[in-house]
Short mmCIF file of C-alpha atoms in Angstrom, two decimals:
data_model
loop_
_atom_site.label_atom_id
_atom_site.label_comp_id
_atom_site.label_asym_id
_atom_site.label_seq_id
_atom_site.Cartn_x
_atom_site.Cartn_y
_atom_site.Cartn_z
CA GLU A 1402 -6.00 -17.66 -9.18
CA VAL A 1403 -6.23 -15.12 -6.38
CA ARG A 1404 -7.27 -11.74 -7.73
CA LEU A 1405 -8.55 -8.33 -6.78
CA VAL A 1406 -10.07 -6.30 -9.60
CA GLU A 1407 -11.08 -2.68 -9.11
CA SER A 1408 -13.60 -0.85 -11.25
CA GLY A 1409 -15.68 2.31 -11.23
CA GLY A 1410 -13.02 4.96 -11.74
CA GLY A 1411 -13.47 7.85 -14.10
CA LEU A 1412 -13.77 11.60 -14.48
CA VAL A 1413 -15.92 13.46 -11.98
CA LYS A 1414 -16.40 17.14 -11.21
CA PRO A 1415 -15.38 18.67 -7.88
CA GLY A 1416 -18.16 18.14 -5.38
CA GLY A 1417 -19.36 15.03 -7.16
CA SER A 1418 -19.57 11.42 -6.06
CA LEU A 1419 -18.22 8.12 -7.29
CA ARG A 1420 -18.40 4.53 -6.10
CA LEU A 1421 -15.50 2.18 -6.64
CA SER A 1422 -15.80 -1.59 -6.50
CA CYS A 1423 -13.24 -4.31 -5.89
CA ALA A 1424 -14.16 -7.85 -6.89
CA ALA A 1425 -12.23 -10.55 -5.05
CA SER A 1426 -11.70 -14.10 -6.21
CA GLY A 1427 -9.65 -17.07 -5.06
CA LEU A 1428 -9.59 -16.03 -1.40
CA THR A 1429 -11.92 -16.39 1.56
CA PHE A 1430 -13.30 -12.89 1.26
CA THR A 1431 -15.55 -13.15 4.29
CA ASN A 1432 -12.50 -13.46 6.56
CA ALA A 1433 -10.47 -10.71 4.91
CA TRP A 1434 -9.77 -7.25 6.28
CA MET A 1435 -9.82 -5.08 3.18
CA SER A 1436 -8.18 -1.71 2.59
CA TRP A 1437 -8.09 1.02 -0.02
CA VAL A 1438 -4.77 2.70 -0.79
CA ARG A 1439 -4.42 5.54 -3.26
CA GLN A 1440 -1.62 7.13 -5.24
CA ALA A 1441 -1.85 10.60 -6.72
CA PRO A 1442 -0.09 11.03 -10.08
CA GLY A 1443 3.67 11.00 -9.57
CA LYS A 1444 3.27 10.77 -5.79
CA GLY A 1445 3.61 8.17 -3.05
CA LEU A 1446 1.19 5.72 -1.50
CA GLU A 1447 -1.53 6.84 0.91
CA TRP A 1448 -3.71 4.50 2.96
CA VAL A 1449 -7.35 5.57 2.67
CA GLY A 1450 -9.17 3.23 5.02
CA ARG A 1451 -10.11 -0.34 5.84
CA ILE A 1452 -12.97 -2.56 6.83
CA LYS A 1453 -12.72 -5.55 9.11
CA SER A 1454 -14.39 -8.87 8.40
CA LYS A 1455 -17.98 -9.12 9.58
CA THR A 1456 -17.02 -11.83 12.05
CA GLU A 1457 -14.70 -9.32 13.67
CA GLY A 1458 -17.28 -6.57 13.70
CA GLY A 1459 -17.12 -5.20 10.17
CA THR A 1460 -15.95 -1.85 11.51
CA THR A 1461 -14.19 0.75 9.45
CA ASP A 1462 -11.27 3.14 9.97
CA TYR A 1463 -10.27 6.02 7.75
CA ALA A 1464 -7.33 8.30 7.19
CA ALA A 1465 -8.00 11.94 7.99
CA PRO A 1466 -8.52 13.08 4.35
CA ALA A 1467 -11.24 10.45 3.89
CA LYS A 1468 -13.14 10.84 7.15
CA GLY A 1469 -16.65 12.15 6.69
CA ARG A 1470 -16.50 11.99 2.89
CA PHE A 1471 -15.61 8.37 2.07
CA THR A 1472 -17.40 5.20 3.14
CA ILE A 1473 -16.03 1.70 2.84
CA SER A 1474 -18.47 -1.20 2.74
CA ARG A 1475 -18.53 -4.83 1.70
CA ASP A 1476 -20.94 -7.37 0.28
CA ASP A 1477 -19.65 -10.77 1.27
CA SER A 1478 -22.34 -12.50 -0.83
CA LYS A 1479 -20.73 -10.93 -3.91
CA ASN A 1480 -17.11 -11.03 -2.68
CA THR A 1481 -16.99 -7.31 -3.35
CA LEU A 1482 -15.55 -4.30 -1.54
CA TYR A 1483 -16.78 -0.78 -2.14
CA LEU A 1484 -15.52 2.75 -1.68
CA GLN A 1485 -18.20 5.44 -1.81
CA MET A 1486 -16.59 8.81 -2.33
CA ASN A 1487 -18.61 11.99 -1.84
CA SER A 1488 -17.76 15.69 -1.96
CA LEU A 1489 -14.78 14.91 -4.15
CA LYS A 1490 -11.91 17.38 -4.38
CA THR A 1491 -9.25 17.81 -7.02
CA GLU A 1492 -6.73 16.44 -4.54
CA ASP A 1493 -8.60 13.12 -4.53
CA THR A 1494 -7.33 12.50 -8.06
CA ALA A 1495 -5.38 9.25 -7.81
CA VAL A 1496 -5.17 5.60 -8.70
CA TYR A 1497 -7.17 3.72 -6.06
CA TYR A 1498 -5.94 0.26 -5.12
CA CYS A 1499 -7.81 -2.43 -3.28
CA THR A 1500 -5.52 -4.50 -1.07
CA THR A 1501 -5.45 -7.03 1.73
CA ASP A 1502 -3.19 -9.18 3.88
CA TYR A 1503 -3.76 -12.45 2.05
CA ILE A 1504 -0.87 -14.51 3.43
CA VAL A 1505 1.18 -12.16 5.59
CA SER A 1506 -1.01 -11.01 8.44
CA GLY A 1507 -1.09 -7.25 8.89
CA TYR A 1508 0.68 -6.33 5.64
CA PHE A 1509 -0.54 -5.79 2.08
CA ASP A 1510 0.59 -8.76 0.04
CA LEU A 1511 -2.31 -8.88 -2.41
CA TRP A 1512 -3.16 -5.87 -4.57
CA GLY A 1513 -5.46 -5.09 -7.44
CA ARG A 1514 -4.23 -3.21 -10.49
CA GLY A 1515 -5.99 -0.05 -9.44
CA THR A 1516 -8.59 2.25 -10.95
CA LEU A 1517 -7.98 5.89 -11.83
CA VAL A 1518 -10.19 8.60 -10.39
CA THR A 1519 -9.83 12.06 -11.89
CA VAL A 1520 -11.54 14.99 -10.19
CA SER A 1521 -11.58 17.96 -12.51
CA SER A 1522 -13.94 20.58 -13.82
CA GLU B 1238 0.05 9.81 13.14
CA ILE B 1239 3.45 8.17 12.66
CA VAL B 1240 5.48 9.89 9.96
CA LEU B 1241 7.94 7.78 7.98
CA THR B 1242 10.83 9.62 6.33
CA GLN B 1243 12.74 7.82 3.60
CA SER B 1244 16.18 8.74 2.38
CA PRO B 1245 17.63 9.38 -0.03
CA ALA B 1246 14.82 10.43 -2.34
CA THR B 1247 16.80 9.10 -5.30
CA LEU B 1248 19.64 6.61 -5.44
CA SER B 1249 21.64 6.41 -8.68
CA LEU B 1250 23.53 3.14 -8.93
CA SER B 1251 24.80 0.67 -11.50
CA PRO B 1252 23.75 -2.98 -11.83
CA GLY B 1253 25.78 -5.12 -9.49
CA GLU B 1254 26.17 -2.38 -6.88
CA ARG B 1255 24.79 -2.49 -3.35
CA ALA B 1256 21.77 -0.33 -2.51
CA THR B 1257 21.08 0.88 1.02
CA LEU B 1258 17.74 2.59 1.64
CA SER B 1259 16.71 4.20 4.91
CA CYS B 1260 13.35 4.67 6.62
CA ARG B 1261 13.03 6.64 9.85
CA ALA B 1262 9.86 6.73 11.96
CA SER B 1263 8.73 9.71 14.01
CA GLN B 1264 8.11 7.36 16.94
CA SER B 1265 8.81 3.72 17.63
CA VAL B 1266 7.03 1.21 15.42
CA SER B 1267 8.77 -1.73 17.10
CA SER B 1268 9.37 -4.18 14.24
CA TYR B 1269 6.04 -3.54 12.52
CA LEU B 1270 7.54 -2.24 9.31
CA ALA B 1271 7.30 -3.39 5.71
CA TRP B 1272 9.05 -2.54 2.47
CA TYR B 1273 7.34 -2.51 -0.93
CA GLN B 1274 8.68 -2.27 -4.46
CA GLN B 1275 6.72 -0.47 -7.15
CA LYS B 1276 7.47 -0.35 -10.85
CA PRO B 1277 5.82 2.12 -13.26
CA GLY B 1278 2.22 1.24 -14.01
CA GLN B 1279 2.17 -1.59 -11.49
CA ALA B 1280 0.77 -2.11 -8.03
CA PRO B 1281 3.22 -2.26 -5.13
CA ARG B 1282 4.73 -5.63 -4.23
CA LEU B 1283 5.51 -6.65 -0.66
CA LEU B 1284 9.21 -7.41 -0.21
CA ILE B 1285 9.91 -7.39 3.53
CA TYR B 1286 7.62 -7.49 6.55
CA ASP B 1287 8.19 -7.31 10.29
CA ALA B 1288 11.34 -5.34 9.43
CA SER B 1289 13.43 -8.32 8.33
CA LYS B 1290 11.29 -11.19 7.01
CA ARG B 1291 11.23 -11.75 3.27
CA ALA B 1292 7.84 -12.27 1.67
CA THR B 1293 7.22 -15.37 -0.42
CA GLY B 1294 9.24 -15.46 -3.62
CA ILE B 1295 11.46 -12.49 -2.80
CA PRO B 1296 15.11 -13.10 -3.72
CA ALA B 1297 17.71 -13.35 -0.99
CA ARG B 1298 19.52 -10.23 -2.28
CA PHE B 1299 16.79 -8.21 -0.54
CA SER B 1300 17.22 -7.86 3.20
CA GLY B 1301 15.74 -5.66 5.88
CA SER B 1302 17.01 -4.62 9.27
CA GLY B 1303 16.23 -2.29 12.14
CA SER B 1304 13.73 -1.78 14.91
CA GLY B 1305 12.20 1.09 16.81
CA THR B 1306 12.65 4.14 14.63
CA ASP B 1307 15.45 3.31 12.19
CA PHE B 1308 15.19 0.78 9.39
CA THR B 1309 17.23 -0.23 6.37
CA LEU B 1310 16.45 -2.07 3.17
CA THR B 1311 19.55 -3.49 1.49
CA ILE B 1312 19.77 -4.88 -2.01
CA SER B 1313 23.09 -6.67 -2.03
CA SER B 1314 23.72 -6.62 -5.78
CA LEU B 1315 21.33 -4.74 -8.04
CA GLU B 1316 19.74 -6.64 -10.88
CA PRO B 1317 18.23 -4.75 -13.85
CA GLU B 1318 14.72 -5.55 -12.60
CA ASP B 1319 15.40 -3.93 -9.20
CA PHE B 1320 15.35 -0.38 -10.53
CA ALA B 1321 12.08 0.88 -9.11
CA VAL B 1322 10.59 2.92 -6.28
CA TYR B 1323 10.65 1.51 -2.76
CA TYR B 1324 8.28 2.43 0.05
CA CYS B 1325 8.31 1.62 3.74
CA GLN B 1326 5.05 1.24 5.69
CA GLN B 1327 4.27 0.87 9.39
CA ARG B 1328 1.41 -1.03 10.96
CA ARG B 1329 2.22 -0.21 14.58
CA ASN B 1330 -0.49 2.44 14.88
CA TRP B 1331 -3.57 3.56 12.99
CA PRO B 1332 -3.65 5.25 10.62
CA LEU B 1333 -1.29 3.06 8.65
CA THR B 1334 1.30 5.24 6.99
CA PHE B 1335 3.80 4.98 4.16
CA GLY B 1336 7.07 6.74 3.62
CA GLY B 1337 7.52 9.07 0.68
CA GLY B 1338 9.56 6.56 -1.31
CA THR B 1339 13.10 6.12 -2.62
CA LYS B 1340 13.64 5.83 -6.34
CA VAL B 1341 16.50 3.54 -7.31
CA GLU B 1342 17.59 4.57 -10.78
CA ILE B 1343 20.23 3.39 -13.19
CA LYS B 1344 23.38 5.49 -13.08
#
């Protein structure tokens, strides 16, 4: 079965840090471009950033709210994607989804169930 | 950044009725537009990509049309399981962006 499973969410104080993980199974992770998408409570979807496959450079791109504070990385030996979040703000409170274009190139057709990050004092 | 504006914000319809959802882009995205369905507590599901192609397993009652800046998602006859929130998303330019969503609710 093809799966993405996020973990690492929780409650953190403003200014704190958190690292999310996304474990992939059933797909060729090394070839996948992986993204993080978040959803604040009761709000819409917001793309956070993505990392290319290492064979295509392994480079990252971020949305403006994430630039300079968030870092996406991957460990292909563990089939795992990471999101390191620093200097967290209350507005970063959201469910964070890991996603990729598994079958349909360029679109998100495989999603995890998400992990909730709450930034509050 | 390309801004996607969805309308209406809420659509109140009865099962069996036709739903027409709109997504307008602030600049041309060619046909690089997708539609997703999201139900409460679930991750989004890809319905339509490249403006008009149905993803695997998506029923034929879902159809997409449009190009450039104006796009439409049509659900020809609403089934009970179709009541959900729908988002459009463009991949023409980075950063990728989503519309604000249209909630299709039971009238």
